[in-house]
Short mmCIF file of C-alpha atoms in Angstrom, two decimals:
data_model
loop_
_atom_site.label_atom_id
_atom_site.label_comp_id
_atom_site.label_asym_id
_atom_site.label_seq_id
_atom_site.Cartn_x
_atom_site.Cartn_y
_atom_site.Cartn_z
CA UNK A 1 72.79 -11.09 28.49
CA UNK A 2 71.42 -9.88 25.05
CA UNK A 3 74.00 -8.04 23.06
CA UNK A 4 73.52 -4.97 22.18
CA UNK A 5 73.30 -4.10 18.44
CA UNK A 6 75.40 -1.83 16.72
CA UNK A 7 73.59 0.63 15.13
CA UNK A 8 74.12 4.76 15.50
CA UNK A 9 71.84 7.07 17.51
CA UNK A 10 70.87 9.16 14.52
CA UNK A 11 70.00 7.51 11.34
CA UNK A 12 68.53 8.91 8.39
CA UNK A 13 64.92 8.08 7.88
CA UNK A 14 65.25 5.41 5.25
CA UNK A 15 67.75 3.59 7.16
CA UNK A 16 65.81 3.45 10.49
CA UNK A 17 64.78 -0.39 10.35
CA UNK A 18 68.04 -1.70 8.29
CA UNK A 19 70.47 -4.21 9.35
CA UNK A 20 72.98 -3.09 12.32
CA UNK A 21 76.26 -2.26 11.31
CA UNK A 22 78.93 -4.99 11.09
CA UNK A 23 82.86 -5.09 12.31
CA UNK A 24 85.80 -5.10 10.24
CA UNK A 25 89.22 -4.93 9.89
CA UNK A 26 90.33 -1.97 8.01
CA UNK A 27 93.23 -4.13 6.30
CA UNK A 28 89.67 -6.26 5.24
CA UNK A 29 88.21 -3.27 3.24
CA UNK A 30 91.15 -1.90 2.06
CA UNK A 31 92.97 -2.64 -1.62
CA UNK A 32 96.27 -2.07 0.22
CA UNK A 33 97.76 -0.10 2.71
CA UNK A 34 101.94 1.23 2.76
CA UNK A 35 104.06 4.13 3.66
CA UNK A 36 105.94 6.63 2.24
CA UNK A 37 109.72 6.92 1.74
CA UNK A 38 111.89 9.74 1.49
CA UNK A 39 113.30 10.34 -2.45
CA UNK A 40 116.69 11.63 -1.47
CA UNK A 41 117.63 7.79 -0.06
CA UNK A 42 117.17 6.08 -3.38
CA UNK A 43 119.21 8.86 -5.12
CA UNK A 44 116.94 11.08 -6.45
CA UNK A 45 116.66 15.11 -5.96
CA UNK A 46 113.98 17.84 -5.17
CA UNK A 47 112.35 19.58 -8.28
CA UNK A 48 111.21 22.58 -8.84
CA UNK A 49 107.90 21.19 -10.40
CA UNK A 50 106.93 17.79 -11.14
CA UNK A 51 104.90 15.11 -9.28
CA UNK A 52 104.12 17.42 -5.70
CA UNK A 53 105.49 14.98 -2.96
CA UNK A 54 103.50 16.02 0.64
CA UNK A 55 104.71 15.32 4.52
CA UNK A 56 102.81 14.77 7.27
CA UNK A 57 101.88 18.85 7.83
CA UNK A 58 99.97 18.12 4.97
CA UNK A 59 96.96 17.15 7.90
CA UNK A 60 95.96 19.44 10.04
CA UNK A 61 92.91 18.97 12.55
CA UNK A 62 91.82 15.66 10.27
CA UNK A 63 91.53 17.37 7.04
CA UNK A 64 93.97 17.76 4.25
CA UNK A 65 95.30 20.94 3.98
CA UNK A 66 98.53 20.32 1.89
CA UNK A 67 101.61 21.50 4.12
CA UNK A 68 104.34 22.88 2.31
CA UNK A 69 105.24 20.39 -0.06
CA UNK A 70 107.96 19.86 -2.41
CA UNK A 71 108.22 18.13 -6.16
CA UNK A 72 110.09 14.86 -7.31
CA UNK A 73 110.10 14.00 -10.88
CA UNK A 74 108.41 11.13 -12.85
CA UNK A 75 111.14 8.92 -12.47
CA UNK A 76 111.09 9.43 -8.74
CA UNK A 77 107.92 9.06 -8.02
CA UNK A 78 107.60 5.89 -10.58
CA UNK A 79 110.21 4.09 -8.22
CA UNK A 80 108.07 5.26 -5.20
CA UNK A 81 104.93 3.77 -7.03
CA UNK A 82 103.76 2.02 -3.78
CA UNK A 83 103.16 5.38 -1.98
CA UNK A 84 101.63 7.07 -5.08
CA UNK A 85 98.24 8.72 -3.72
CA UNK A 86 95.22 10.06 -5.93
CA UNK A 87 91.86 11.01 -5.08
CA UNK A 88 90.22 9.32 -2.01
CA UNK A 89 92.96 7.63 -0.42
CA UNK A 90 92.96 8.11 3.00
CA UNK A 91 95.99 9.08 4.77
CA UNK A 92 96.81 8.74 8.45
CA UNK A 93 100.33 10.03 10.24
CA UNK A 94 102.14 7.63 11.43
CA UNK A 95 104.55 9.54 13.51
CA UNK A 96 104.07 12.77 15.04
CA UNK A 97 100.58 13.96 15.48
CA UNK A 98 99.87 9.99 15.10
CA UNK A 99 96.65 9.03 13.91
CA UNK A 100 95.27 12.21 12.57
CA UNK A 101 93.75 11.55 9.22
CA UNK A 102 92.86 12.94 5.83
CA UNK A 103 91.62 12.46 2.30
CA UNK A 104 93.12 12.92 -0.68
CA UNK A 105 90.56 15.94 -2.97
CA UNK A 106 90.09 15.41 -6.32
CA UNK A 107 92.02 18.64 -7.14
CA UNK A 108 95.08 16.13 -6.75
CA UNK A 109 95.55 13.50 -9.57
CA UNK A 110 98.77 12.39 -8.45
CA UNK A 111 101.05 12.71 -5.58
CA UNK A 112 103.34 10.72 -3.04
CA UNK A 113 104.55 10.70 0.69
CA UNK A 114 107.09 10.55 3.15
CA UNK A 115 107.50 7.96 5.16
CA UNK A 116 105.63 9.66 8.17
CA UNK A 117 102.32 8.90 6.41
CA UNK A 118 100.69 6.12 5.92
CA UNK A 119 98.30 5.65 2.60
CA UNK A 120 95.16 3.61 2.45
CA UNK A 121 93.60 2.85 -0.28
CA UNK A 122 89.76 1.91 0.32
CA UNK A 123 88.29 -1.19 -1.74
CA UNK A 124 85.31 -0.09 -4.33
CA UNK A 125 82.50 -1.69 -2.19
CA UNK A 126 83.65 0.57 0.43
CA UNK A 127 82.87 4.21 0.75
CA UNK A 128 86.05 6.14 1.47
CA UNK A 129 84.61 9.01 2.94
CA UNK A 130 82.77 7.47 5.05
CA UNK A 131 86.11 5.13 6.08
CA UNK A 132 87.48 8.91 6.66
CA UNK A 133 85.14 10.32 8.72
CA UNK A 134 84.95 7.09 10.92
CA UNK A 135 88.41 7.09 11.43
CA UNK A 136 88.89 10.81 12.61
CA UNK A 137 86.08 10.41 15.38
CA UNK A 138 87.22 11.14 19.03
CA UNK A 139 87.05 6.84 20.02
CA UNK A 140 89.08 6.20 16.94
CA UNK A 141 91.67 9.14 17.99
CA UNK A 142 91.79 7.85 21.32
CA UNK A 143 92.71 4.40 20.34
CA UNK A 144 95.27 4.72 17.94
CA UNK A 145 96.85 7.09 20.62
CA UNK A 146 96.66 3.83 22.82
CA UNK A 147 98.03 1.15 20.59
CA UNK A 148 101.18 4.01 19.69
CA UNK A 149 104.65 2.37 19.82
CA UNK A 150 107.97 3.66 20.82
CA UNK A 151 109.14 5.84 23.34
CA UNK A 152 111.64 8.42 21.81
CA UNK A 153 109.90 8.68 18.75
CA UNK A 154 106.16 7.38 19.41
CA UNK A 155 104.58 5.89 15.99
CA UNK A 156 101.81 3.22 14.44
CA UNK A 157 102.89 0.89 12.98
CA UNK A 158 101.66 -0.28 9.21
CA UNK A 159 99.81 -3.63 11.22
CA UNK A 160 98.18 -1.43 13.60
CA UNK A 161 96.80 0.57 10.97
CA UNK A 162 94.97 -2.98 9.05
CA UNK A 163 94.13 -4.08 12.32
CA UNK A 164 91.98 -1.06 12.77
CA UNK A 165 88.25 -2.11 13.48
CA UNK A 166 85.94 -0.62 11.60
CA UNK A 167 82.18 -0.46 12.32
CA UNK A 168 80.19 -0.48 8.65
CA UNK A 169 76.85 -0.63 7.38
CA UNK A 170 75.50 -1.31 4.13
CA UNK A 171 77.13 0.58 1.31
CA UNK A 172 74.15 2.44 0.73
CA UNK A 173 74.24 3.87 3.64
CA UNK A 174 77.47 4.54 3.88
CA UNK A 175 77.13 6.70 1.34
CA UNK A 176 74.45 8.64 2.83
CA UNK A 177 76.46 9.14 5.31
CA UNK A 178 79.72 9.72 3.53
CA UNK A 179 78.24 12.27 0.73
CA UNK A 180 76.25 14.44 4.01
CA UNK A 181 79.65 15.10 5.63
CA UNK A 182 81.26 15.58 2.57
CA UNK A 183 78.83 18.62 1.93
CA UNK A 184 79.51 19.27 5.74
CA UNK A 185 83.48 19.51 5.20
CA UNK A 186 82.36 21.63 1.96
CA UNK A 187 80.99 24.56 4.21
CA UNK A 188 83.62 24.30 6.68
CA UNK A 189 86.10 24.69 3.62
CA UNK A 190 84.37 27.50 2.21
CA UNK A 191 84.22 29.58 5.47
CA UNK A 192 87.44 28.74 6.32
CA UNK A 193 88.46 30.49 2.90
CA UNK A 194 86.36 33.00 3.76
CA UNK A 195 87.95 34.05 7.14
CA UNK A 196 91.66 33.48 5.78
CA UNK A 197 91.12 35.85 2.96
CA UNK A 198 89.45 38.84 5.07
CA UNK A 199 92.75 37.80 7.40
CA UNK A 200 95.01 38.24 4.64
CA UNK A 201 93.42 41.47 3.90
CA UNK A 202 93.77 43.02 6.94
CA UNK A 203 97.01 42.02 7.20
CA UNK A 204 97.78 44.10 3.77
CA UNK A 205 95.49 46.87 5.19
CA UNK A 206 98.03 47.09 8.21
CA UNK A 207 101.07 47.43 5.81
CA UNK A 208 99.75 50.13 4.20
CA UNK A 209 97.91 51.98 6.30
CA UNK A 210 100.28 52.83 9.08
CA UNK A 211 103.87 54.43 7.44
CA UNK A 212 106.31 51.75 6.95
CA UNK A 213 109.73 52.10 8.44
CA UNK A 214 111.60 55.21 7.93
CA UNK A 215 108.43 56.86 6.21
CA UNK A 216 106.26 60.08 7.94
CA UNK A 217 102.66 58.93 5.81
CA UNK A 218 101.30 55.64 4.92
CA UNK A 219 100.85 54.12 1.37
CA UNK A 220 97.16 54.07 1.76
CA UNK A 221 95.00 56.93 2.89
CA UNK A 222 91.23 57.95 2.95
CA UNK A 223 90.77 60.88 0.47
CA UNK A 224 90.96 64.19 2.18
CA UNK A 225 94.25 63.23 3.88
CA UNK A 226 97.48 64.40 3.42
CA UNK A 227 100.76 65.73 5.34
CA UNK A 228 103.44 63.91 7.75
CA UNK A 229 102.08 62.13 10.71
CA UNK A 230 103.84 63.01 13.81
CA UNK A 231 105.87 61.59 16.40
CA UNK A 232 103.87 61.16 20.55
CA UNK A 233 105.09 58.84 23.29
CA UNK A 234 102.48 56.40 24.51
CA UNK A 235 102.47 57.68 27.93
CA UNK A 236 101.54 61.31 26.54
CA UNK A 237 98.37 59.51 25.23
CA UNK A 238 97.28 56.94 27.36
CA UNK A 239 97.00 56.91 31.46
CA UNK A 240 97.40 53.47 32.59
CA UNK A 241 95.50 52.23 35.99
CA UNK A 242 96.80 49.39 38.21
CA UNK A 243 94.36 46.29 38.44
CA UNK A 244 94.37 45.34 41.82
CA UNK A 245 90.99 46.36 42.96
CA UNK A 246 89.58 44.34 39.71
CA UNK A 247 91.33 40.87 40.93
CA UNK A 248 88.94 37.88 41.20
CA UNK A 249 88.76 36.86 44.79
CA UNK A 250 88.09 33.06 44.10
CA UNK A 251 89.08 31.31 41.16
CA UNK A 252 86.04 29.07 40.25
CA UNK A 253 84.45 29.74 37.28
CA UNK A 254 81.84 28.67 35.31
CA UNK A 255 79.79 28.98 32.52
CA UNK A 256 76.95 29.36 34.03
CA UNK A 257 78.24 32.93 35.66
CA UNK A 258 78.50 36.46 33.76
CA UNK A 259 81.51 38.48 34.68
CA UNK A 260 84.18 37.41 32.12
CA UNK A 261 87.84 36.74 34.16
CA UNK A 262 90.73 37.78 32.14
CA UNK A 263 94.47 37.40 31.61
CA UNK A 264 96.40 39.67 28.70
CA UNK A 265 97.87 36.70 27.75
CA UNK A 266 96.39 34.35 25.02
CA UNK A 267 93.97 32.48 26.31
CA UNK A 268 92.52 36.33 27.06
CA UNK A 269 88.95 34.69 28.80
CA UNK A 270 90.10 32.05 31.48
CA UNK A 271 86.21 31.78 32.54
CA UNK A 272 83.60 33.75 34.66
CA UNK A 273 82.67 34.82 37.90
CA UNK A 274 79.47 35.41 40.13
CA UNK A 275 80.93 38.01 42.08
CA UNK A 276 79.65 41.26 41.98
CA UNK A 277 82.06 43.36 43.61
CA UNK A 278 85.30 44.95 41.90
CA UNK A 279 84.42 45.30 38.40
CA UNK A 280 85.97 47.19 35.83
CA UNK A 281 83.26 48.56 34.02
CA UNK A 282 84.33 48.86 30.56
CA UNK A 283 81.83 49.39 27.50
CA UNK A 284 81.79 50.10 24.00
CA UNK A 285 81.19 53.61 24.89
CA UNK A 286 84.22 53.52 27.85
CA UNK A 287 86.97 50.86 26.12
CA UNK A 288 90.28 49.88 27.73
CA UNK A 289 93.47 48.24 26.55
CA UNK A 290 94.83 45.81 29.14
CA UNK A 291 98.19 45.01 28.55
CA UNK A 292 100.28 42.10 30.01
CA UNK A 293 103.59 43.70 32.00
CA UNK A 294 105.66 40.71 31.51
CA UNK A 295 104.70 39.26 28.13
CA UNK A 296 103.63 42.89 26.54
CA UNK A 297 100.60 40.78 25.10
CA UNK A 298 97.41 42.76 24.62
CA UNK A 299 93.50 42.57 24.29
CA UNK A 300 91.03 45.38 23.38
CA UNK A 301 88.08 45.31 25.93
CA UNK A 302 84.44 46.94 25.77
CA UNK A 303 82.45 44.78 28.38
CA UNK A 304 82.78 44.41 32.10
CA UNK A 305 85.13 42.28 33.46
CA UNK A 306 87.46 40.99 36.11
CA UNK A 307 91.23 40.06 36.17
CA UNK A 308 93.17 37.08 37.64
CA UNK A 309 96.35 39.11 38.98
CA UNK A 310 98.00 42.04 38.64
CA UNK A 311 100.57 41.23 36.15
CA UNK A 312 99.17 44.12 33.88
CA UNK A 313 98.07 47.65 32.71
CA UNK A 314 94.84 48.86 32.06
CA UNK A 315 95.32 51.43 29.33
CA UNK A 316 92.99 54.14 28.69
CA UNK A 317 93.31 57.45 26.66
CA UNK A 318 94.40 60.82 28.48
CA UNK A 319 91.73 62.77 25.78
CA UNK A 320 89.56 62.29 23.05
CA UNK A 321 91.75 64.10 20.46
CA UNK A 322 92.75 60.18 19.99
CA UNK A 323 91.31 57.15 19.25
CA UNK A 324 91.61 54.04 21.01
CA UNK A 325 91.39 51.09 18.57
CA UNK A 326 93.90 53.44 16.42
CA UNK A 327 96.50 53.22 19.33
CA UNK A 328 95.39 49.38 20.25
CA UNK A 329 97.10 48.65 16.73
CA UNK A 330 99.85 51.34 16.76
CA UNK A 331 101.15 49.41 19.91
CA UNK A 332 101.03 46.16 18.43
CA UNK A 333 102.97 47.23 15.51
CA UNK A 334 105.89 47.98 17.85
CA UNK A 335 108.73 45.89 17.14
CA UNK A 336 109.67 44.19 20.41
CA UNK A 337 110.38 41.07 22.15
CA UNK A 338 111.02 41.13 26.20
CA UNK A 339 113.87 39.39 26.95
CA UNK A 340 113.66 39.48 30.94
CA UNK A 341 110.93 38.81 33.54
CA UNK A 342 109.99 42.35 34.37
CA UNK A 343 107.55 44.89 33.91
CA UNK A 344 107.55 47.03 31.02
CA UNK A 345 104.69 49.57 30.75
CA UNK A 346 105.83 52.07 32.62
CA UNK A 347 109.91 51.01 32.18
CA UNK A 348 109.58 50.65 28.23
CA UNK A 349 106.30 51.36 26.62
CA UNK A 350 105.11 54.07 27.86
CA UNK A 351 108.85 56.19 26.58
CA UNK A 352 108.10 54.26 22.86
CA UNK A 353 107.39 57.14 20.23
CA UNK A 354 105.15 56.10 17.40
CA UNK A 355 103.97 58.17 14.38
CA UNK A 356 100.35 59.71 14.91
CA UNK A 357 98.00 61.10 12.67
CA UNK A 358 95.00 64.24 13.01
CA UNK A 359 92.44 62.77 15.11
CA UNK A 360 90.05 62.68 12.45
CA UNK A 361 92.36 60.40 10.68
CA UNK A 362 92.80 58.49 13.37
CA UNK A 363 89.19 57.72 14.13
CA UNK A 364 88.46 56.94 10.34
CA UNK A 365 91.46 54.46 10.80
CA UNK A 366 90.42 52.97 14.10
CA UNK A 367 87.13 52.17 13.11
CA UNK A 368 88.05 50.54 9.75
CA UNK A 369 90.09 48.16 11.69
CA UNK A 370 87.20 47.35 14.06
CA UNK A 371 84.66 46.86 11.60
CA UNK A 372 87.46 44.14 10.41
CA UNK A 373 88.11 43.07 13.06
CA UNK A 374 84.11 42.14 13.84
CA UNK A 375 83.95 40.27 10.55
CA UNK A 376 86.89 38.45 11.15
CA UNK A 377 84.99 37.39 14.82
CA UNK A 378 81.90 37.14 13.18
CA UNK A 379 83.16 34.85 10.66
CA UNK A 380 85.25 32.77 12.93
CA UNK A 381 81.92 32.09 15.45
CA UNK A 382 80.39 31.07 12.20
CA UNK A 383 83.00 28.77 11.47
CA UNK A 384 83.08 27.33 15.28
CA UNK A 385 79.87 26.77 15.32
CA UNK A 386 79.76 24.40 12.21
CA UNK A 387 82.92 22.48 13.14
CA UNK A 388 80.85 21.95 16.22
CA UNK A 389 77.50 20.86 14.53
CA UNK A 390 79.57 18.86 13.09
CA UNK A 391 81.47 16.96 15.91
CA UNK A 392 77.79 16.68 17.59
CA UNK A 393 77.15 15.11 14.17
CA UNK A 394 80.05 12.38 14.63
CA UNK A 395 79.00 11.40 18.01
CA UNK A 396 75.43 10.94 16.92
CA UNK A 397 75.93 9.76 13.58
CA UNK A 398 78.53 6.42 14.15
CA UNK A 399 78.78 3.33 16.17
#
């Protein structure tokens, strides 16, 4: 039987006819490879600034993402010289969320690690990106998940790690490879950046543009504006309706079908349904606010839908003197945490007071926050979608 080459299923043009890739041991490409060890057992303290020493939250979803980190000094880190990292070294976690990997960025010159990480240091006729990016594809995750050790307290061990087969072609191409999803990871960075910072935005929008505690007016207002906001129950401004009649009949979903399926709970869209029958026919004209009894959870909807059981409220407003997205985030700046399984619309919620302004205010308000909220959304498909080019990418693009 005629073995079958290893070569990729995409390959960049120039690279179509070259040699197939070759197998080897990552300990055989790598200048060394060692762990981390924690200052505090060879005598040495935390700093407040010095050499920035990172744990193993410092990778998140493969990528680097620095963790909250502390500081050792220079004698510290020149007795923990082994586990020094700079630029390019690749490091993998060892225990924990074992074999998740990242690379160093040239924005650190120096550094070290605890002993949960493990460091790798790729040899100069090796690409280390492209070592990185092989070693964070789903086969690679899968294995090292395999080959674990332990029981209590799973982990790879620093053998494991050079035994690691790696599947490389020349270094040329390697680098082709390496420098494409390097520009890849570049974009994915920059919208990340993107979406935190209009997060973090809204987030200071919210604190002051509803009245903080013990206050009648918010810190921030649009121009026209002023005088106390004033004091309404919930239940004198929304009418709640029970979901029963809305209740998927069968639970099999699939993509393929139209009528979204939903829980107030987190995972909001559990799939959808082909049945036609029992729909709650909300729109962006006619929105609703369904609201989980039990966990007090809560999703704004504008599009037709079903539910999977009647553990909630579907909240809509008694009149238009208010606005719906307003009260959608004047609810979920209420304060409180259920601390027994029962229902608490009509029990709880519905009594709460919060502070509400003139409905003009209110509108101006509500739709601010939706037009945020959109770009946040917007920004986060744009986001998924490249993270997912990209994975496509990974499949395609290795042995």
């Amino acid at each position: 039987m005629k073995e079958k080459k290893l070569v990729p299923r995409r390959r960049f043009e120039e690279f179509q006819n070259a040699d197939a890739w070759e197998q080897r041991r990552l300990g055989g490409i790598s200048d060394f490879i060692t762990k981390g060890a924690t200052p505090t057992t060879y005598g040495f303290n935390w700093e407040e600034e010095g050499i920035p020493f990172f744990r193993n939250d410092s990778i998140k979803d493969n990528r680097f993402v620095f963790g909250k980190y502390s500081y050792i000094s220079e004698e510290a880190n020149a007795t923990l010289i082994r586990s020094e990292i700079n630029c390019n070294d690749i490091l993998i976690a060892i225990t924990g969320d074992i074999g998740k990997v990242g690379i160093v960025p040239k924005s650190i010159e120096k550094a070290n690690i605890n002993q949960h990480m493990a460091k790798v240091r790729i040899s100069k006729d090796t690409y280390s990106y492209f070592v990185y990016q092989y070693l964070s594809i789903d086969e690679m995750q899968k294995k090292y998940q395999k080959v674990k050790t332990g029981l209590s307290m799973p982990q790879l061990s620093l053998e494991q790690i050079r035994d690691t087969i790696i599947k490389l072609p020349s270094i040329e191409e390697q680098k082709k490879i390496g420098v494409f999803f390097k520009n890849l990871d570049n974009l994915i960075t920059l919208h990340q950046r993107k979406l935190e910072k209009t997060k973090a935005l809204k987030s200071a929008y919210l604190a002051e543009m509803f009245p903080a505690k013990g206050e009648r007016v918010p810190k921030r207002r649009f121009a026209g504006f002023t005088g106390e906001w004033k004091y309404q129950q919930f239940g004198d401004v929304l009418k709640y309706e029970q979901p029963t009649k809305y209740i998927v009949e069968v639970a099999s979903y699939s993509d393929k079908f139209n009528i979204p399926v939903l829980t107030a709970g987190q995972s909001f869209i559990l799939g959808y349904t082909n049945e036609v029958n029992g729909i709650k026919k909300a729109s962006s004209e006619n929105p609703v606010i369904i609201f989980d009894d039990f966990t007090t959870s809560l999703h704004f909807v504008e599009f037709p839908f079903k539910v999977k059981s009647s553990a909630m409220k579907i909240l809509d407003l008694n009149s238009l003197d208010n606005n719906l997205y307003f009260i959608f985030y004047a609810l979920k700046n209420i304060n409180y945490s259920p601390h027994s399984h029962e229902r608490h619309w009509i029990s709880k919620f519905s009594k709460f007071q919060e502070l509400f302004p003139s409905k003009e205010e209110q509108h101006l308000i509500g739709n601010f926050f939706k037009k945020l909220d959109e770009s946040i959304a917007n920004q986060r498909k744009k986001l998924n979608k490249l993270k997912a080019m990209k994975q496509a990418y990974l499949e395609e693009m290795f042995v």
